[in-house]
PDB file of C-alpha atoms in Angstrom:
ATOM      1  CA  UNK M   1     -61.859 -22.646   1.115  1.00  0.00           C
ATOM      2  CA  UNK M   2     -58.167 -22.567   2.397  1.00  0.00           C
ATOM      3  CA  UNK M   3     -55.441 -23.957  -0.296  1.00  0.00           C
ATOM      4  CA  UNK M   4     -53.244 -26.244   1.296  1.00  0.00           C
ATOM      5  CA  UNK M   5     -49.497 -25.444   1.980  1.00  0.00           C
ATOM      6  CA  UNK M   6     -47.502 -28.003   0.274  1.00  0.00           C
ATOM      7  CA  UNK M   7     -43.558 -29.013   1.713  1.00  0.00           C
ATOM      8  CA  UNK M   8     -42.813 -27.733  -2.094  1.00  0.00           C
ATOM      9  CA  UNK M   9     -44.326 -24.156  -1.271  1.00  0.00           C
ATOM     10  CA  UNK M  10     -42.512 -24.368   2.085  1.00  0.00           C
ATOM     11  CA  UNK M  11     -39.361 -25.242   0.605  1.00  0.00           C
ATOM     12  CA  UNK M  12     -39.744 -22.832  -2.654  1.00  0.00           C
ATOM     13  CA  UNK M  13     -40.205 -19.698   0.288  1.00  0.00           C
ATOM     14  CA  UNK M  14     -37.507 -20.911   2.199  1.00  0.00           C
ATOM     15  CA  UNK M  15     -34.925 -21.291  -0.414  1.00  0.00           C
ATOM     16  CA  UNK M  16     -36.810 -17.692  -1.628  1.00  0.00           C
ATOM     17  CA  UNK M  17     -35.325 -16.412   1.510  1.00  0.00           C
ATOM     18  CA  UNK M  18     -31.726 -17.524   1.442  1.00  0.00           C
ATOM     19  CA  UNK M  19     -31.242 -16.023  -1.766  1.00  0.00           C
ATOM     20  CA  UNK M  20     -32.792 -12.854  -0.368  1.00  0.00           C
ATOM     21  CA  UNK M  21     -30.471 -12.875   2.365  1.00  0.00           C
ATOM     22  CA  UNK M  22     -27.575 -13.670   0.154  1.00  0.00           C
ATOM     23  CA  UNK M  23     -27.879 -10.925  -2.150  1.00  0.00           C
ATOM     24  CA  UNK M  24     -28.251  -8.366   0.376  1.00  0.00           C
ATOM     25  CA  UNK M  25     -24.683  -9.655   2.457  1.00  0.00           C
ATOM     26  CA  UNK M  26     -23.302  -9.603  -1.044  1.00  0.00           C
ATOM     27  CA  UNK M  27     -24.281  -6.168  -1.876  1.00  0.00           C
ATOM     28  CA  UNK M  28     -23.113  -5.080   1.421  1.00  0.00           C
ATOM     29  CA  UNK M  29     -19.910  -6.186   1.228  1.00  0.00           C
ATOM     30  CA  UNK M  30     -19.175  -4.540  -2.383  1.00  0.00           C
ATOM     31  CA  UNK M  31     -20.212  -1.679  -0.978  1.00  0.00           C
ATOM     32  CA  UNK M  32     -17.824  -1.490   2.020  1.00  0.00           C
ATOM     33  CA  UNK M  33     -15.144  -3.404  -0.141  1.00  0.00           C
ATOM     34  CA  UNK M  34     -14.725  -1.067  -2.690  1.00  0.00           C
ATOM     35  CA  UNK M  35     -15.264   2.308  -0.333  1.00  0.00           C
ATOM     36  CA  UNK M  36     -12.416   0.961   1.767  1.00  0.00           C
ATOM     37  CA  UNK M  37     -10.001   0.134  -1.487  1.00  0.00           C
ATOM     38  CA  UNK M  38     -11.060   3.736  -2.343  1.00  0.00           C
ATOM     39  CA  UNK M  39     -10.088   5.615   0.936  1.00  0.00           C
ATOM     40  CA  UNK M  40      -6.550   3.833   0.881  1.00  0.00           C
ATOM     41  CA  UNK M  41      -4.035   6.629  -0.206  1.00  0.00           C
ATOM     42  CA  UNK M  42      -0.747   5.806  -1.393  1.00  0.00           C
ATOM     43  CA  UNK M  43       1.921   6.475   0.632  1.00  0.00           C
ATOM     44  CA  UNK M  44       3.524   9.819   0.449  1.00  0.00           C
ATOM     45  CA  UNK M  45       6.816  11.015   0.766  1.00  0.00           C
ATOM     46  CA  UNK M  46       8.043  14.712   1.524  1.00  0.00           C
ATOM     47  CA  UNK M  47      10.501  14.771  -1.325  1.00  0.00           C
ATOM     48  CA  UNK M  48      11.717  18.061  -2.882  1.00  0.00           C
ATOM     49  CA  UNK M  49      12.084  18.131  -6.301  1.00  0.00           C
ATOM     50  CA  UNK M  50      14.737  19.836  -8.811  1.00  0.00           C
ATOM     51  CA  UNK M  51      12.877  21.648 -11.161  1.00  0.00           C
ATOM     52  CA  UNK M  52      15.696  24.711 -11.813  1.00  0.00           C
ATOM     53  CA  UNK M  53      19.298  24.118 -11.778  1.00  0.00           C
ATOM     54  CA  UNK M  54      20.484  24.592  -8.063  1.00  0.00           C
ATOM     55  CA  UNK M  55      23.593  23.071  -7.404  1.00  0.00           C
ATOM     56  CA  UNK M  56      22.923  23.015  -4.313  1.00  0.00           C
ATOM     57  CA  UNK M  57      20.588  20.533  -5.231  1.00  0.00           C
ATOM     58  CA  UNK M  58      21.724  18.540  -7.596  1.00  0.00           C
ATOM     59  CA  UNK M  59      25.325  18.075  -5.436  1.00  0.00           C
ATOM     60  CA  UNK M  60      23.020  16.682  -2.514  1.00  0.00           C
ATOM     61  CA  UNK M  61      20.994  14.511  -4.658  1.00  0.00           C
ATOM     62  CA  UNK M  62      24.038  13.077  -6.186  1.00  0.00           C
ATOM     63  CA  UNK M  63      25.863  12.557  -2.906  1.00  0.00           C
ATOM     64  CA  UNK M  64      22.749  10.794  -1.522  1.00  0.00           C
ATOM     65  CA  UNK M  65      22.671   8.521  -4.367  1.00  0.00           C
ATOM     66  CA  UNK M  66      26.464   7.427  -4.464  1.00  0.00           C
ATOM     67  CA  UNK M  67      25.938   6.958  -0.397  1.00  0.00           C
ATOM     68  CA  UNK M  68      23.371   4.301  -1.178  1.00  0.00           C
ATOM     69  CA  UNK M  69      25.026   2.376  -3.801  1.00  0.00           C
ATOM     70  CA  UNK M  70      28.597   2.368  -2.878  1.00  0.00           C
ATOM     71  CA  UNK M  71      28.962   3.074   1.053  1.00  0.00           C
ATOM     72  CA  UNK M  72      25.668   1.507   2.581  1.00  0.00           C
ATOM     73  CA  UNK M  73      27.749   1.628   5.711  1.00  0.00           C
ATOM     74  CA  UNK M  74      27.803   5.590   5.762  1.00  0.00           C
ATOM     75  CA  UNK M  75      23.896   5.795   5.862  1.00  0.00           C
ATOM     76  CA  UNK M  76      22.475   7.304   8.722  1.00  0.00           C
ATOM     77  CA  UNK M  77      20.781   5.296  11.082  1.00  0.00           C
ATOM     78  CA  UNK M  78      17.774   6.825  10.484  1.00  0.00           C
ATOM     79  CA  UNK M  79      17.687   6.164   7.414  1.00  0.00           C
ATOM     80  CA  UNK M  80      18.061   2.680   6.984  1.00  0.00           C
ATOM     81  CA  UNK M  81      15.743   2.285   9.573  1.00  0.00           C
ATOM     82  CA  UNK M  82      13.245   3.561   7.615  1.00  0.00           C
ATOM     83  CA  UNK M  83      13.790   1.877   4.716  1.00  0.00           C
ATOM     84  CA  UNK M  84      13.508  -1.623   7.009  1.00  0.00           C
ATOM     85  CA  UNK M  85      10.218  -0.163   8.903  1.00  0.00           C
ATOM     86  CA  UNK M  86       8.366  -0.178   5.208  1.00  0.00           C
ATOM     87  CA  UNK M  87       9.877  -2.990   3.807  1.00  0.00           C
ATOM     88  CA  UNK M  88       8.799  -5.216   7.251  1.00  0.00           C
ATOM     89  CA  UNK M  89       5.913  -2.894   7.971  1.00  0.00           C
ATOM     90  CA  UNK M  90       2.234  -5.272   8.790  1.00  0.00           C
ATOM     91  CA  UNK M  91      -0.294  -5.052   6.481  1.00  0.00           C
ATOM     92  CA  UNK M  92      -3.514  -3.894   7.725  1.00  0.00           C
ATOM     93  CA  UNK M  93      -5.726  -3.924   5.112  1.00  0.00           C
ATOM     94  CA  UNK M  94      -6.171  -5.788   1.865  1.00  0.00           C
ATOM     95  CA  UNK M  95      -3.604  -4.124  -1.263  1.00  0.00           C
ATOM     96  CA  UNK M  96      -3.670  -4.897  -4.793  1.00  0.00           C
ATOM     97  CA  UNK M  97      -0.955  -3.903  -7.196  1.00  0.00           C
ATOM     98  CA  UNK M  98       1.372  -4.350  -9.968  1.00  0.00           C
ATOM     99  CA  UNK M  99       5.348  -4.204  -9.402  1.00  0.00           C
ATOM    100  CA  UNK M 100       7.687  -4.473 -12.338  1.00  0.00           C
ATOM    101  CA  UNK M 101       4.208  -6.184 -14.977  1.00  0.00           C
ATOM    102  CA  UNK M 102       3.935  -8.714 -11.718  1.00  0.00           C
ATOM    103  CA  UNK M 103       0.620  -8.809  -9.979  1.00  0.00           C
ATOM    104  CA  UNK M 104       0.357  -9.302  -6.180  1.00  0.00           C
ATOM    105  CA  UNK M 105      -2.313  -9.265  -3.073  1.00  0.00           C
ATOM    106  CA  UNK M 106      -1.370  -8.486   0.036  1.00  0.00           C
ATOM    107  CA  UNK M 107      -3.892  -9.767   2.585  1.00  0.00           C
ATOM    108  CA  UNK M 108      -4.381  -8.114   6.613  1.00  0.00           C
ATOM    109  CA  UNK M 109      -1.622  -9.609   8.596  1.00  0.00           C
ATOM    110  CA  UNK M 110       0.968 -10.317   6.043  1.00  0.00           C
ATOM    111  CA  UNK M 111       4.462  -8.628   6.304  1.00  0.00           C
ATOM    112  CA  UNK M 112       4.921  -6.180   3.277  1.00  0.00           C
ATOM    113  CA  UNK M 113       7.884  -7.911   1.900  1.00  0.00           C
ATOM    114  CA  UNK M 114       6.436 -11.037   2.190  1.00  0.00           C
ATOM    115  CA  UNK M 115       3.767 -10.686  -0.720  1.00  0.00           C
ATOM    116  CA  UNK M 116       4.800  -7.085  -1.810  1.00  0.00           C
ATOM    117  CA  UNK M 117       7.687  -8.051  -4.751  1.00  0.00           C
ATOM    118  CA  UNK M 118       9.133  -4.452  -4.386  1.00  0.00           C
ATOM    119  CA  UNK M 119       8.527  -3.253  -0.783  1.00  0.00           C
ATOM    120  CA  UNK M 120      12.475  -3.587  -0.118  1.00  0.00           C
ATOM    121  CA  UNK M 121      13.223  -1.093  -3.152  1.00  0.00           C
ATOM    122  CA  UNK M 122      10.341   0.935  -2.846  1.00  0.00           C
ATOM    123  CA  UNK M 123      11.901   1.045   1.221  1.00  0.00           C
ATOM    124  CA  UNK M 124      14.867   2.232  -0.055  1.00  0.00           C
ATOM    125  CA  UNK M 125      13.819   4.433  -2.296  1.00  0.00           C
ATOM    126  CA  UNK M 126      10.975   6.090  -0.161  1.00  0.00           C
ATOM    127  CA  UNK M 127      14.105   6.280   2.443  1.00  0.00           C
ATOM    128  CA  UNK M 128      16.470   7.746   0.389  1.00  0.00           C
ATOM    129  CA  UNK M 129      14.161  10.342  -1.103  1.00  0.00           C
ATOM    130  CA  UNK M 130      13.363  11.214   2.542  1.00  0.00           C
ATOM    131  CA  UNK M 131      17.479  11.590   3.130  1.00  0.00           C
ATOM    132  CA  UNK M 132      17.859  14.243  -0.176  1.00  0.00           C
ATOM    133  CA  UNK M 133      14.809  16.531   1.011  1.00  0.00           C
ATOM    134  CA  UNK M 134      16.426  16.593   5.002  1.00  0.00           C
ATOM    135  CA  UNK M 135      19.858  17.152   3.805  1.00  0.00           C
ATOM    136  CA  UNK M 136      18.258  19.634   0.556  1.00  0.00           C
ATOM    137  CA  UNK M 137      16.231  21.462   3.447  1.00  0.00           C
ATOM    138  CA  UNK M 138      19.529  21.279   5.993  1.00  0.00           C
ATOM    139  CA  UNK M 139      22.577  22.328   3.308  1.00  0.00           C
ATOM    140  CA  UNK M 140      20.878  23.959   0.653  1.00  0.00           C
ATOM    141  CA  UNK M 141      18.201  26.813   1.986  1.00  0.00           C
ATOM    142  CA  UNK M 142      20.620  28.653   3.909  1.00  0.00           C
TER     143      UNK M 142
END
C-alpha cells in the first residue's frame, strides 16, 4: 500500500530545498569573494630607493620634498595631476583597510577619497615618490 503525502512532508521537502539552494549561493559567493579580495594587488609605485650614500640622491630627494611642502605652486603639472587622479580615482571593486588605526570599506562606485581616509596623502605621496625616481633617473645616472 502507498503512504500518503501529507502538506507537512510537502512543506518539510520544500523548505529542504531552499536551504539546499541557499547554502550552495552562499558557498559560491565565498568562494568568488575571497579569490577576488585575493587577486587585488596593492598599488605599486616605481620608486628608487637610497640604500648607499649618493648625493646625487639624497639632494633630489630633498629638493622634491621641500617642493611639496613649501612651493606647491612649483610642482609639475604632472605631478599634481597624479596625485588628484588617485585621490578622485572610482572604485571598482570592494577594498578593505586600515588608515592611521581607522577602519574603512570602500564599496564599487565610490570615489576613493570619499570613503578612503588617506587617499589624498597616500596621492601625494605615491605622486611625489613618482617625481624623486623621474628626476633620480633624469639628474642623477648620468
Amino acid at each position: 500500500m502507498l503512504k500518503q503525502m501529507t502538506s507537512f512532508k510537502t512543506a518539510q521537502y520544500i523548505l529542504l530545498f531552499f536551504i539546499v539552494i541557499i547554502c550552495i549561493w552562499l558557498t559560491a559567493w565565498l568562494i568568488i569573494s575571497t579569490g577576488r579580495e585575493k587577486s587585488q594587488e596593492p598599488d605599486t609605485v616605481k620608486v628608487i630607493h637610497i640604500t648607499n650614500n649618493d648625493p646625487c640622491a639624497k639632494r633630489v630627494n630633498d629638493y622634491v620634498a621641500r617642493l611639496w611642502a613649501y612651493t606647491p605652486e612649483n610642482i609639475p603639472e604632472k605631478y599634481l595631476i597624479m596625485a588628484n587622479e588617485y585621490a578622485n580615482e572610482k572604485i571598482t571593486t570592494k577594498i578593505k583597510g586600515a588608515c592611521n588605526n581607522i577602519k574603512f570599506t570602500c564599496r564599487a562606485g565610490q570615489i576613493r577619497k570619499d570613503c578612503d581616509p588617506c587617499a589624498i596623502n597616500f596621492g601625494r605621496q605615491f605622486a611625489m615618490d613618482q617625481q624623486i625616481s623621474d628626476t633620480i633617473s633624469k639628474e642623477c645616472n648620468n
